[in-house]
């Protein structure tokens, strides 16, 4: 697409040397309010940064009259500041953003609208996300713990969505995080990002690590640019800062300073903030592990933990009150000397594929024993073949739609506990056989009037990759109650495996169908 | 919207070429460019040449490959026995009209901002391979076009040279559209349609959209068993048949 701006490009332009791609942007005069670029009217400069300026823009027709497009959000134009056409950081960063943004979709990224030709007037027009970034909140850190956790959940959810689109952000920090009115986090600025299926224009460009000093992961310091777990490290830095008011690794400006994070671990958050619960420290320090393999493997797994703190398995990380000893650091320093990261870091797809969240929906109270066995065996096989998978065992405790439930609180609690006990008992052979340590196995009893809705909602909220559940065996029951599994299959966004207990032969299954319905089918939960 | 199907190294593989043509038509190809090596290795040289000739008559771009040149000139004593056998067999399959068509093919064709060559842009008739970034930069420096398309190398690849003089290379993921903004120079190697060698037996081609400035590398599965059976039936070296199944 050639840009055909109505702005004056005649005067003040640089002379052309060689072919035009060497003279990027040098023909464009500085932009001013009221200028029209490629059909966009520059209304107001919202921000002038070192790398780019931001303009609020609107669409106009050839005569300059407003020409809004239906259903289009308010627009913003990002114009890179090119210093003399030989500024690799800005040029390539802009190229990268221009390449990656059109490939992104969903509520966690600003919607891409248009871009300008670099040889005339480089720009990107995108959805204007109203409000401020998270950056000003840093000044208020430490924040309330609830808020830190909420921010963590939202940003992790957004990150997982990005990673699923094969993109690693690589510059996660408060100034690149915004929120929609409904609270959903929006990640902005893709100038340093890496798309797994597109050429990495930055790969060969610079001899210095790329990123923002305080947030850069150890592997980024070592020039790895395709590991989605780098973003989880940066999120860990952010959560640490918001929790304690301090930066875990300071704000180094030299490569030597950056490399220190390879062997010096941060002061444990609880030493700086006594009311930081051990589980939150566990989460933050896990994000800040030097080895990506020791961190959360996906943002979804991190979000799941933050939403279910009671399920977090506490390790030595949670108990630490001081930094590692000099001796430990010395050892780490020694091994970090000249250490090169693994030759082939796993791609976003690989990491996500091997670190899925599997959800077993188990109707512990009502399903037939054969079905429960079959379900367990199926789940075992799935988890066995995916060594990085997490297993969330879920059952639904039905409650009445309206508040005046017959159950007293006490009764409700004991039923809840009973289901939880049943669920854990059901999963015991799996956890024993597969040695599911380190928080890979969690249990959830959902209280909801509609089991199918509850299961679909849980899967969506926790970005579950695969639901495994039983089919209601009795066809008469199914006829009266509808099938929970078919609703889940129809409505969930992920893979669903529906398990049936193998019947000895067809005639017996037919007999079962003719049996009268049990007395109180209304109590049945998912099967 | 112009959509240019760029097909190279067809190598007399009728089954692969048919599959690629059908796929590209379904994708809405409006133009065609052929980067040479229409013959050699496969059992259907005459059919492939006829198809390409027909499409060139209708406006497609086509350049000469080293196998096409060899079929025109004939084998020489310096060649390995296997190559000599293939060339002699191929030449015998082609009628004078088909040989004339191959003999008349240019070594490069430029259309707007696009350069089509078989091997490289720095010496299109010398058949040097683009095997890495240094070769790619040499080729890109030899043209003012922002988009060069070449074959000869059978593995799909994408090279680029930016404003800062830094070159990069990329192994494309099939079926993912890749933006190729015009302020960079790009060298697109679609990969071989008739004899893929990257371990994937599916036929390669690339679809370039000049308006949207993007390219999509495609892989098209085809009946390589029939293609291999014909190679064996023609008495050509068994190795040429066997490799199609593995894409090596």
mmCIF file with all atom_site columns, N, CA and C in Angstrom, chain A residues 349-411:
data_model
loop_
_atom_site.group_PDB
_atom_site.id
_atom_site.type_symbol
_atom_site.label_atom_id
_atom_site.label_alt_id
_atom_site.label_comp_id
_atom_site.label_asym_id
_atom_site.label_entity_id
_atom_site.label_seq_id
_atom_site.pdbx_PDB_ins_code
_atom_site.Cartn_x
_atom_site.Cartn_y
_atom_site.Cartn_z
_atom_site.occupancy
_atom_site.B_iso_or_equiv
_atom_site.pdbx_formal_charge
_atom_site.auth_seq_id
_atom_site.auth_comp_id
_atom_site.auth_asym_id
_atom_site.auth_atom_id
_atom_site.pdbx_PDB_model_num
ATOM 1   N N  . UNK A 1 349 ? 4.926   -22.352 20.654 1.00 0.00 ? 349 UNK A N  1
ATOM 2   C CA . UNK A 1 349 ? 4.017   -23.475 20.427 1.00 0.00 ? 349 UNK A CA 1
ATOM 3   C C  . UNK A 1 349 ? 4.442   -24.696 21.230 1.00 0.00 ? 349 UNK A C  1
ATOM 4   N N  . UNK A 1 350 ? 5.757   -24.963 21.222 1.00 0.00 ? 350 UNK A N  1
ATOM 5   C CA . UNK A 1 350 ? 6.236   -26.146 21.939 1.00 0.00 ? 350 UNK A CA 1
ATOM 6   C C  . UNK A 1 350 ? 5.970   -26.034 23.433 1.00 0.00 ? 350 UNK A C  1
ATOM 7   N N  . UNK A 1 351 ? 6.282   -24.847 23.981 1.00 0.00 ? 351 UNK A N  1
ATOM 8   C CA . UNK A 1 351 ? 6.096   -24.668 25.423 1.00 0.00 ? 351 UNK A CA 1
ATOM 9   C C  . UNK A 1 351 ? 4.625   -24.819 25.784 1.00 0.00 ? 351 UNK A C  1
ATOM 10  N N  . UNK A 1 352 ? 3.769   -24.181 24.993 1.00 0.00 ? 352 UNK A N  1
ATOM 11  C CA . UNK A 1 352 ? 2.340   -24.257 25.294 1.00 0.00 ? 352 UNK A CA 1
ATOM 12  C C  . UNK A 1 352 ? 1.807   -25.676 25.128 1.00 0.00 ? 352 UNK A C  1
ATOM 13  N N  . UNK A 1 353 ? 2.276   -26.361 24.075 1.00 0.00 ? 353 UNK A N  1
ATOM 14  C CA . UNK A 1 353 ? 1.780   -27.710 23.832 1.00 0.00 ? 353 UNK A CA 1
ATOM 15  C C  . UNK A 1 353 ? 2.159   -28.674 24.939 1.00 0.00 ? 353 UNK A C  1
ATOM 16  N N  . UNK A 1 354 ? 3.370   -28.492 25.487 1.00 0.00 ? 354 UNK A N  1
ATOM 17  C CA . UNK A 1 354 ? 3.789   -29.477 26.476 1.00 0.00 ? 354 UNK A CA 1
ATOM 18  C C  . UNK A 1 354 ? 3.410   -29.046 27.880 1.00 0.00 ? 354 UNK A C  1
ATOM 19  N N  . UNK A 1 355 ? 2.776   -27.896 28.028 1.00 0.00 ? 355 UNK A N  1
ATOM 20  C CA . UNK A 1 355 ? 2.407   -27.414 29.351 1.00 0.00 ? 355 UNK A CA 1
ATOM 21  C C  . UNK A 1 355 ? 0.929   -27.093 29.405 1.00 0.00 ? 355 UNK A C  1
ATOM 22  N N  . UNK A 1 356 ? 0.127   -28.002 28.922 1.00 0.00 ? 356 UNK A N  1
ATOM 23  C CA . UNK A 1 356 ? -1.294  -27.717 28.837 1.00 0.00 ? 356 UNK A CA 1
ATOM 24  C C  . UNK A 1 356 ? -1.951  -27.876 30.209 1.00 0.00 ? 356 UNK A C  1
ATOM 25  N N  . UNK A 1 357 ? -3.141  -27.351 30.315 1.00 0.00 ? 357 UNK A N  1
ATOM 26  C CA . UNK A 1 357 ? -3.949  -27.568 31.510 1.00 0.00 ? 357 UNK A CA 1
ATOM 27  C C  . UNK A 1 357 ? -5.067  -28.529 31.129 1.00 0.00 ? 357 UNK A C  1
ATOM 28  N N  . UNK A 1 358 ? -5.060  -29.687 31.785 1.00 0.00 ? 358 UNK A N  1
ATOM 29  C CA . UNK A 1 358 ? -6.070  -30.700 31.541 1.00 0.00 ? 358 UNK A CA 1
ATOM 30  C C  . UNK A 1 358 ? -7.065  -30.635 32.702 1.00 0.00 ? 358 UNK A C  1
ATOM 31  N N  . UNK A 1 359 ? -8.317  -30.639 32.376 1.00 0.00 ? 359 UNK A N  1
ATOM 32  C CA . UNK A 1 359 ? -9.342  -30.555 33.411 1.00 0.00 ? 359 UNK A CA 1
ATOM 33  C C  . UNK A 1 359 ? -10.151 -31.846 33.396 1.00 0.00 ? 359 UNK A C  1
ATOM 34  N N  . UNK A 1 360 ? -10.178 -32.525 34.537 1.00 0.00 ? 360 UNK A N  1
ATOM 35  C CA . UNK A 1 360 ? -11.004 -33.711 34.647 1.00 0.00 ? 360 UNK A CA 1
ATOM 36  C C  . UNK A 1 360 ? -12.280 -33.321 35.377 1.00 0.00 ? 360 UNK A C  1
ATOM 37  N N  . UNK A 1 361 ? -13.415 -33.420 34.693 1.00 0.00 ? 361 UNK A N  1
ATOM 38  C CA . UNK A 1 361 ? -14.693 -33.125 35.335 1.00 0.00 ? 361 UNK A CA 1
ATOM 39  C C  . UNK A 1 361 ? -15.249 -34.445 35.867 1.00 0.00 ? 361 UNK A C  1
ATOM 40  N N  . UNK A 1 362 ? -15.304 -34.550 37.174 1.00 0.00 ? 362 UNK A N  1
ATOM 41  C CA . UNK A 1 362 ? -15.618 -35.842 37.789 1.00 0.00 ? 362 UNK A CA 1
ATOM 42  C C  . UNK A 1 362 ? -16.896 -35.709 38.622 1.00 0.00 ? 362 UNK A C  1
ATOM 43  N N  . UNK A 1 363 ? -17.882 -36.504 38.284 1.00 0.00 ? 363 UNK A N  1
ATOM 44  C CA . UNK A 1 363 ? -19.113 -36.505 39.072 1.00 0.00 ? 363 UNK A CA 1
ATOM 45  C C  . UNK A 1 363 ? -18.956 -37.570 40.152 1.00 0.00 ? 363 UNK A C  1
ATOM 46  N N  . UNK A 1 364 ? -18.209 -37.196 41.199 1.00 0.00 ? 364 UNK A N  1
ATOM 47  C CA . UNK A 1 364 ? -17.814 -38.208 42.178 1.00 0.00 ? 364 UNK A CA 1
ATOM 48  C C  . UNK A 1 364 ? -19.006 -38.865 42.849 1.00 0.00 ? 364 UNK A C  1
ATOM 49  N N  . UNK A 1 365 ? -20.093 -38.127 43.036 1.00 0.00 ? 365 UNK A N  1
ATOM 50  C CA . UNK A 1 365 ? -21.209 -38.671 43.806 1.00 0.00 ? 365 UNK A CA 1
ATOM 51  C C  . UNK A 1 365 ? -22.135 -39.557 42.990 1.00 0.00 ? 365 UNK A C  1
ATOM 52  N N  . UNK A 1 366 ? -22.271 -39.260 41.716 1.00 0.00 ? 366 UNK A N  1
ATOM 53  C CA . UNK A 1 366 ? -23.339 -39.911 40.962 1.00 0.00 ? 366 UNK A CA 1
ATOM 54  C C  . UNK A 1 366 ? -22.893 -40.867 39.862 1.00 0.00 ? 366 UNK A C  1
ATOM 55  N N  . UNK A 1 367 ? -21.686 -40.696 39.366 1.00 0.00 ? 367 UNK A N  1
ATOM 56  C CA . UNK A 1 367 ? -21.291 -41.532 38.233 1.00 0.00 ? 367 UNK A CA 1
ATOM 57  C C  . UNK A 1 367 ? -21.089 -42.974 38.672 1.00 0.00 ? 367 UNK A C  1
ATOM 58  N N  . UNK A 1 368 ? -21.324 -43.889 37.741 1.00 0.00 ? 368 UNK A N  1
ATOM 59  C CA . UNK A 1 368 ? -21.139 -45.312 38.025 1.00 0.00 ? 368 UNK A CA 1
ATOM 60  C C  . UNK A 1 368 ? -19.654 -45.598 38.250 1.00 0.00 ? 368 UNK A C  1
ATOM 61  N N  . UNK A 1 369 ? -19.339 -46.558 39.111 1.00 0.00 ? 369 UNK A N  1
ATOM 62  C CA . UNK A 1 369 ? -17.924 -46.856 39.394 1.00 0.00 ? 369 UNK A CA 1
ATOM 63  C C  . UNK A 1 369 ? -17.140 -47.189 38.130 1.00 0.00 ? 369 UNK A C  1
ATOM 64  N N  . UNK A 1 370 ? -17.776 -47.914 37.187 1.00 0.00 ? 370 UNK A N  1
ATOM 65  C CA . UNK A 1 370 ? -17.053 -48.279 35.962 1.00 0.00 ? 370 UNK A CA 1
ATOM 66  C C  . UNK A 1 370 ? -16.662 -47.017 35.191 1.00 0.00 ? 370 UNK A C  1
ATOM 67  N N  . UNK A 1 371 ? -17.586 -46.073 35.186 1.00 0.00 ? 371 UNK A N  1
ATOM 68  C CA . UNK A 1 371 ? -17.308 -44.837 34.452 1.00 0.00 ? 371 UNK A CA 1
ATOM 69  C C  . UNK A 1 371 ? -16.182 -44.063 35.134 1.00 0.00 ? 371 UNK A C  1
ATOM 70  N N  . UNK A 1 372 ? -16.230 -44.020 36.467 1.00 0.00 ? 372 UNK A N  1
ATOM 71  C CA . UNK A 1 372 ? -15.174 -43.304 37.185 1.00 0.00 ? 372 UNK A CA 1
ATOM 72  C C  . UNK A 1 372 ? -13.810 -43.946 36.928 1.00 0.00 ? 372 UNK A C  1
ATOM 73  N N  . UNK A 1 373 ? -13.794 -45.267 36.865 1.00 0.00 ? 373 UNK A N  1
ATOM 74  C CA . UNK A 1 373 ? -12.534 -45.966 36.572 1.00 0.00 ? 373 UNK A CA 1
ATOM 75  C C  . UNK A 1 373 ? -12.043 -45.623 35.166 1.00 0.00 ? 373 UNK A C  1
ATOM 76  N N  . UNK A 1 374 ? -12.993 -45.680 34.234 1.00 0.00 ? 374 UNK A N  1
ATOM 77  C CA . UNK A 1 374 ? -12.628 -45.414 32.847 1.00 0.00 ? 374 UNK A CA 1
ATOM 78  C C  . UNK A 1 374 ? -12.129 -43.974 32.674 1.00 0.00 ? 374 UNK A C  1
ATOM 79  N N  . UNK A 1 375 ? -12.800 -43.067 33.369 1.00 0.00 ? 375 UNK A N  1
ATOM 80  C CA . UNK A 1 375 ? -12.416 -41.666 33.310 1.00 0.00 ? 375 UNK A CA 1
ATOM 81  C C  . UNK A 1 375 ? -11.007 -41.482 33.865 1.00 0.00 ? 375 UNK A C  1
ATOM 82  N N  . UNK A 1 376 ? -10.743 -42.132 34.981 1.00 0.00 ? 376 UNK A N  1
ATOM 83  C CA . UNK A 1 376 ? -9.426  -42.016 35.600 1.00 0.00 ? 376 UNK A CA 1
ATOM 84  C C  . UNK A 1 376 ? -8.345  -42.570 34.681 1.00 0.00 ? 376 UNK A C  1
ATOM 85  N N  . UNK A 1 377 ? -8.651  -43.693 34.044 1.00 0.00 ? 377 UNK A N  1
ATOM 86  C CA . UNK A 1 377 ? -7.667  -44.310 33.164 1.00 0.00 ? 377 UNK A CA 1
ATOM 87  C C  . UNK A 1 377 ? -7.386  -43.396 31.963 1.00 0.00 ? 377 UNK A C  1
ATOM 88  N N  . UNK A 1 378 ? -8.418  -42.791 31.437 1.00 0.00 ? 378 UNK A N  1
ATOM 89  C CA . UNK A 1 378 ? -8.246  -41.894 30.290 1.00 0.00 ? 378 UNK A CA 1
ATOM 90  C C  . UNK A 1 378 ? -7.412  -40.679 30.685 1.00 0.00 ? 378 UNK A C  1
ATOM 91  N N  . UNK A 1 379 ? -7.742  -40.112 31.845 1.00 0.00 ? 379 UNK A N  1
ATOM 92  C CA . UNK A 1 379 ? -6.996  -38.951 32.318 1.00 0.00 ? 379 UNK A CA 1
ATOM 93  C C  . UNK A 1 379 ? -5.536  -39.334 32.563 1.00 0.00 ? 379 UNK A C  1
ATOM 94  N N  . UNK A 1 380 ? -5.328  -40.502 33.149 1.00 0.00 ? 380 UNK A N  1
ATOM 95  C CA . UNK A 1 380 ? -3.960  -40.942 33.420 1.00 0.00 ? 380 UNK A CA 1
ATOM 96  C C  . UNK A 1 380 ? -3.143  -41.004 32.133 1.00 0.00 ? 380 UNK A C  1
ATOM 97  N N  . UNK A 1 381 ? -3.740  -41.565 31.082 1.00 0.00 ? 381 UNK A N  1
ATOM 98  C CA . UNK A 1 381 ? -3.017  -41.680 29.814 1.00 0.00 ? 381 UNK A CA 1
ATOM 99  C C  . UNK A 1 381 ? -2.674  -40.298 29.245 1.00 0.00 ? 381 UNK A C  1
ATOM 100 N N  . UNK A 1 382 ? -3.616  -39.395 29.350 1.00 0.00 ? 382 UNK A N  1
ATOM 101 C CA . UNK A 1 382 ? -3.376  -38.059 28.782 1.00 0.00 ? 382 UNK A CA 1
ATOM 102 C C  . UNK A 1 382 ? -2.255  -37.364 29.539 1.00 0.00 ? 382 UNK A C  1
ATOM 103 N N  . UNK A 1 383 ? -2.327  -37.412 30.868 1.00 0.00 ? 383 UNK A N  1
ATOM 104 C CA . UNK A 1 383 ? -1.314  -36.722 31.666 1.00 0.00 ? 383 UNK A CA 1
ATOM 105 C C  . UNK A 1 383 ? 0.043   -37.415 31.516 1.00 0.00 ? 383 UNK A C  1
ATOM 106 N N  . UNK A 1 384 ? 0.001   -38.726 31.345 1.00 0.00 ? 384 UNK A N  1
ATOM 107 C CA . UNK A 1 384 ? 1.242   -39.489 31.171 1.00 0.00 ? 384 UNK A CA 1
ATOM 108 C C  . UNK A 1 384 ? 1.987   -39.054 29.916 1.00 0.00 ? 384 UNK A C  1
ATOM 109 N N  . UNK A 1 385 ? 1.248   -38.776 28.854 1.00 0.00 ? 385 UNK A N  1
ATOM 110 C CA . UNK A 1 385 ? 1.909   -38.418 27.598 1.00 0.00 ? 385 UNK A CA 1
ATOM 111 C C  . UNK A 1 385 ? 2.304   -36.944 27.552 1.00 0.00 ? 385 UNK A C  1
ATOM 112 N N  . UNK A 1 386 ? 1.867   -36.178 28.521 1.00 0.00 ? 386 UNK A N  1
ATOM 113 C CA . UNK A 1 386 ? 2.215   -34.759 28.547 1.00 0.00 ? 386 UNK A CA 1
ATOM 114 C C  . UNK A 1 386 ? 2.892   -34.425 29.864 1.00 0.00 ? 386 UNK A C  1
ATOM 115 N N  . UNK A 1 387 ? 4.184   -34.645 29.947 1.00 0.00 ? 387 UNK A N  1
ATOM 116 C CA . UNK A 1 387 ? 4.883   -34.507 31.237 1.00 0.00 ? 387 UNK A CA 1
ATOM 117 C C  . UNK A 1 387 ? 4.767   -33.105 31.842 1.00 0.00 ? 387 UNK A C  1
ATOM 118 N N  . UNK A 1 388 ? 4.490   -32.082 31.033 1.00 0.00 ? 388 UNK A N  1
ATOM 119 C CA . UNK A 1 388 ? 4.400   -30.734 31.592 1.00 0.00 ? 388 UNK A CA 1
ATOM 120 C C  . UNK A 1 388 ? 2.967   -30.327 31.916 1.00 0.00 ? 388 UNK A C  1
ATOM 121 N N  . UNK A 1 389 ? 2.032   -31.224 31.686 1.00 0.00 ? 389 UNK A N  1
ATOM 122 C CA . UNK A 1 389 ? 0.627   -30.840 31.848 1.00 0.00 ? 389 UNK A CA 1
ATOM 123 C C  . UNK A 1 389 ? 0.256   -30.688 33.313 1.00 0.00 ? 389 UNK A C  1
ATOM 124 N N  . UNK A 1 390 ? -0.686  -29.814 33.569 1.00 0.00 ? 390 UNK A N  1
ATOM 125 C CA . UNK A 1 390 ? -1.261  -29.720 34.895 1.00 0.00 ? 390 UNK A CA 1
ATOM 126 C C  . UNK A 1 390 ? -2.639  -30.339 34.837 1.00 0.00 ? 390 UNK A C  1
ATOM 127 N N  . UNK A 1 391 ? -3.014  -30.966 35.929 1.00 0.00 ? 391 UNK A N  1
ATOM 128 C CA . UNK A 1 391 ? -4.320  -31.606 35.984 1.00 0.00 ? 391 UNK A CA 1
ATOM 129 C C  . UNK A 1 391 ? -5.171  -30.903 37.023 1.00 0.00 ? 391 UNK A C  1
ATOM 130 N N  . UNK A 1 392 ? -6.295  -30.363 36.603 1.00 0.00 ? 392 UNK A N  1
ATOM 131 C CA . UNK A 1 392 ? -7.251  -29.753 37.529 1.00 0.00 ? 392 UNK A CA 1
ATOM 132 C C  . UNK A 1 392 ? -8.457  -30.680 37.614 1.00 0.00 ? 392 UNK A C  1
ATOM 133 N N  . UNK A 1 393 ? -8.682  -31.242 38.803 1.00 0.00 ? 393 UNK A N  1
ATOM 134 C CA . UNK A 1 393 ? -9.828  -32.133 38.987 1.00 0.00 ? 393 UNK A CA 1
ATOM 135 C C  . UNK A 1 393 ? -10.998 -31.309 39.524 1.00 0.00 ? 393 UNK A C  1
ATOM 136 N N  . UNK A 1 394 ? -12.110 -31.381 38.822 1.00 0.00 ? 394 UNK A N  1
ATOM 137 C CA . UNK A 1 394 ? -13.217 -30.489 39.138 1.00 0.00 ? 394 UNK A CA 1
ATOM 138 C C  . UNK A 1 394 ? -14.487 -31.298 39.345 1.00 0.00 ? 394 UNK A C  1
ATOM 139 N N  . UNK A 1 395 ? -15.242 -30.971 40.370 1.00 0.00 ? 395 UNK A N  1
ATOM 140 C CA . UNK A 1 395 ? -16.592 -31.514 40.450 1.00 0.00 ? 395 UNK A CA 1
ATOM 141 C C  . UNK A 1 395 ? -17.550 -30.372 40.766 1.00 0.00 ? 395 UNK A C  1
ATOM 142 N N  . UNK A 1 396 ? -18.807 -30.579 40.430 1.00 0.00 ? 396 UNK A N  1
ATOM 143 C CA . UNK A 1 396 ? -19.784 -29.505 40.629 1.00 0.00 ? 396 UNK A CA 1
ATOM 144 C C  . UNK A 1 396 ? -20.750 -29.918 41.727 1.00 0.00 ? 396 UNK A C  1
ATOM 145 N N  . UNK A 1 397 ? -20.925 -29.044 42.674 1.00 0.00 ? 397 UNK A N  1
ATOM 146 C CA . UNK A 1 397 ? -21.905 -29.262 43.719 1.00 0.00 ? 397 UNK A CA 1
ATOM 147 C C  . UNK A 1 397 ? -23.093 -28.386 43.356 1.00 0.00 ? 397 UNK A C  1
ATOM 148 N N  . UNK A 1 398 ? -24.206 -29.051 43.091 1.00 0.00 ? 398 UNK A N  1
ATOM 149 C CA . UNK A 1 398 ? -25.360 -28.267 42.613 1.00 0.00 ? 398 UNK A CA 1
ATOM 150 C C  . UNK A 1 398 ? -25.996 -27.502 43.749 1.00 0.00 ? 398 UNK A C  1
ATOM 151 N N  . UNK A 1 399 ? -26.271 -26.252 43.504 1.00 0.00 ? 399 UNK A N  1
ATOM 152 C CA . UNK A 1 399 ? -27.014 -25.449 44.475 1.00 0.00 ? 399 UNK A CA 1
ATOM 153 C C  . UNK A 1 399 ? -28.226 -24.867 43.764 1.00 0.00 ? 399 UNK A C  1
ATOM 154 N N  . UNK A 1 400 ? -29.205 -24.473 44.524 1.00 0.00 ? 400 UNK A N  1
ATOM 155 C CA . UNK A 1 400 ? -30.406 -23.914 43.905 1.00 0.00 ? 400 UNK A CA 1
ATOM 156 C C  . UNK A 1 400 ? -30.076 -22.585 43.256 1.00 0.00 ? 400 UNK A C  1
ATOM 157 N N  . UNK A 1 401 ? -30.843 -22.268 42.237 1.00 0.00 ? 401 UNK A N  1
ATOM 158 C CA . UNK A 1 401 ? -30.591 -21.057 41.503 1.00 0.00 ? 401 UNK A CA 1
ATOM 159 C C  . UNK A 1 401 ? -30.800 -19.831 42.374 1.00 0.00 ? 401 UNK A C  1
ATOM 160 N N  . UNK A 1 402 ? -31.826 -19.902 43.248 1.00 0.00 ? 402 UNK A N  1
ATOM 161 C CA . UNK A 1 402 ? -32.137 -18.734 44.068 1.00 0.00 ? 402 UNK A CA 1
ATOM 162 C C  . UNK A 1 402 ? -31.536 -18.923 45.455 1.00 0.00 ? 402 UNK A C  1
ATOM 163 N N  . UNK A 1 403 ? -31.265 -17.832 46.103 1.00 0.00 ? 403 UNK A N  1
ATOM 164 C CA . UNK A 1 403 ? -30.471 -17.832 47.326 1.00 0.00 ? 403 UNK A CA 1
ATOM 165 C C  . UNK A 1 403 ? -30.960 -18.716 48.460 1.00 0.00 ? 403 UNK A C  1
ATOM 166 N N  . UNK A 1 404 ? -32.309 -18.883 48.652 1.00 0.00 ? 404 UNK A N  1
ATOM 167 C CA . UNK A 1 404 ? -32.751 -19.586 49.863 1.00 0.00 ? 404 UNK A CA 1
ATOM 168 C C  . UNK A 1 404 ? -32.574 -21.090 49.722 1.00 0.00 ? 404 UNK A C  1
ATOM 169 N N  . UNK A 1 405 ? -31.356 -21.470 49.671 1.00 0.00 ? 405 UNK A N  1
ATOM 170 C CA . UNK A 1 405 ? -31.043 -22.893 49.555 1.00 0.00 ? 405 UNK A CA 1
ATOM 171 C C  . UNK A 1 405 ? -31.444 -23.596 50.848 1.00 0.00 ? 405 UNK A C  1
ATOM 172 N N  . UNK A 1 406 ? -31.917 -24.817 50.685 1.00 0.00 ? 406 UNK A N  1
ATOM 173 C CA . UNK A 1 406 ? -32.294 -25.586 51.854 1.00 0.00 ? 406 UNK A CA 1
ATOM 174 C C  . UNK A 1 406 ? -31.087 -25.867 52.746 1.00 0.00 ? 406 UNK A C  1
ATOM 175 N N  . UNK A 1 407 ? -29.933 -25.842 52.144 1.00 0.00 ? 407 UNK A N  1
ATOM 176 C CA . UNK A 1 407 ? -28.739 -26.169 52.919 1.00 0.00 ? 407 UNK A CA 1
ATOM 177 C C  . UNK A 1 407 ? -28.353 -25.022 53.838 1.00 0.00 ? 407 UNK A C  1
ATOM 178 N N  . UNK A 1 408 ? -28.057 -25.320 55.051 1.00 0.00 ? 408 UNK A N  1
ATOM 179 C CA . UNK A 1 408 ? -27.467 -24.302 55.909 1.00 0.00 ? 408 UNK A CA 1
ATOM 180 C C  . UNK A 1 408 ? -26.006 -24.183 55.519 1.00 0.00 ? 408 UNK A C  1
ATOM 181 N N  . UNK A 1 409 ? -25.381 -23.144 55.988 1.00 0.00 ? 409 UNK A N  1
ATOM 182 C CA . UNK A 1 409 ? -23.959 -22.974 55.714 1.00 0.00 ? 409 UNK A CA 1
ATOM 183 C C  . UNK A 1 409 ? -23.165 -24.199 56.145 1.00 0.00 ? 409 UNK A C  1
ATOM 184 N N  . UNK A 1 410 ? -23.530 -24.669 57.317 1.00 0.00 ? 410 UNK A N  1
ATOM 185 C CA . UNK A 1 410 ? -22.771 -25.790 57.846 1.00 0.00 ? 410 UNK A CA 1
ATOM 186 C C  . UNK A 1 410 ? -22.914 -27.014 56.963 1.00 0.00 ? 410 UNK A C  1
ATOM 187 N N  . UNK A 1 411 ? -24.167 -27.274 56.593 1.00 0.00 ? 411 UNK A N  1
ATOM 188 C CA . UNK A 1 411 ? -24.392 -28.429 55.711 1.00 0.00 ? 411 UNK A CA 1
ATOM 189 C C  . UNK A 1 411 ? -23.643 -28.249 54.404 1.00 0.00 ? 411 UNK A C  1
#
